[in-house]
Amino acid sequence: MGTIDSDLYRDITSFAHDTPSWFQDLMEVWTELGLLLFAVLFVAAWWRARRGDPRALAVAVLAPLGTAVAYVASELIKSGIDEERPCRAVSGALPSLIDCPAYGDWSFPSNHATIAAGAAVGLALAWRRIGLLTVPMALMMAFSRVFVGVHYPHDVAAGLLLGTVVALLVVGMGGRPGARVALAMRGSRNGVVRWFAGPGQAASTPPRSSYGATPQTRAPSPYPAQPAPWAQEPAAQQAWPQEPYPGQAVPGGQEPYPGQAVPGGQEPPYPGQAASPAQEPPYPGRQDWGREQHRR
């Protein structure tokens, strides 16, 4: 291995032996316990995505899948590159803080760093805010492998790069098909499948406004609803008596002459129309037959 990488390994292991014993114990625990914490965060991200849209659920499920694929890729590369562990290969280095892995468990790339990077990136894609926690966790995991003396610096660097690339590819390529599968699972008749997929956005909290406040629901008014002024129909106006124009029909089928008023204030009919007892003879020169008989 290169002299620069070996020298950096010696410097880091020498720094590790100079740290307090409690910090050494913490790094020894973190190098293994960190993987368990990533698993817990996977479960939390999936549970959170159950109330999200189908794509969010798909990404939350693809995140651990991408991490597993990255681990498999790391093992394939490790089996093809027989690089001895630095705790046995680097001369003049201080002893590792943990037991050096057995012969045949090769060094390049670091499986722990690969898994940590794949998990950190997958979780950040599924839950953006959690990326502020998972990315530093992955970097600390990678550093701890060199700190305890079981990996070269380039081993963990390659592992971080491999885990990141594989996680991005798996989530990017499987996001859209996974969303369709998640949507189908939410409509499944199987109760376990529906529970795994979650209720989706229908059961989530009400949508927030652009200012981040939840819309308030007004209490019902005790007064009857009144239509808006512009929606009200105009009140019926009283029709004024109009004087018919020549040729306009009046009740009874009669055609009035010009100047005749509407019913209720009619003038005497035109010549030839029968007169009522209170009206004058229809035309000059004609005597009323009843009056003539009375005079006789």
Steps between C-alpha positions, in 0.01 A plus 500: 500500500612859440729665745273804541202283593706292741640812664150642543389172654789512751414860591131420564573189707761690697241773567252230611740370764548853635127558556331429836390145564131598508527648150671185375219293646245728338657459156522124545129486581402745227675305227242222552210672673469758224368234264219420745408867524472521121258206512283682756494809279391287204196386699423857608523627140268223376245569774506870415460432127187289558303826526669656198452467127584170324839623381605592855412148613691351207814699584477405867485131405771531234744663745583178690484306174762730348716453808478123464593521132799719590615242755478221241701710255762563769533129570542423131776758469661381823511141370676615183762723667706314758626787712637408840382685808724786609512365855716216359656663196627839621829476680573728790131572569357479850268205575137537400248580772288197404600156382636494148263308267604151393708435192281493189270775627648754262525870560388674178238644500361550847162331540414717798570820309302372199197412712519828692515709181218307331281533809579870549423592139188281482362647821578854381303434180205360693511758780700808416528641850643176635789540257645758739546210742575204274778659293714586807422152634635341182816710508556412866445133421758510222754680719446256785616210281837665453503622862473145640769385255324254265487704174713727289368853431450415132289197601241716674515768228419240235224359718339843544508561125365155416211522748402846380498408131308176548237663725442779248466251214262267683272776628514696173420202279242343729316810617237517226426125472502479879239776521267300276551192715432701816179636351386148409584374849281770658208373293565134576240277665764350729495675835870440572600650166281805557644543849854484366425758230318727743192721455676762290420869494125450555555443872774755542465837669315780320704687239676812618473840341788675330588666832521168685181539705228237502179640349239585766143373471232761570221418744152485344307827521173500702338728242355376172720541200433816305576521130749758385354834392609448142339155495153620603228526238346846459167545672195478282395849392136604490379531145358843422185521293597542143292642223464245221626592160283463191440136421589367846263229622304553821304250717201364309671513165404864438728736316507845661518822316773758565469667839306223668621416852575151631231312698392686809489839332361431153342765281185429297560242227536593140191521275322173458594357838217419741478754779451423863205663684735768636637593161369732230356361173775358281457765228301821448134474371426160641246489782508252777218248443422468869456872554273528192274220625479665841384830354230316303 
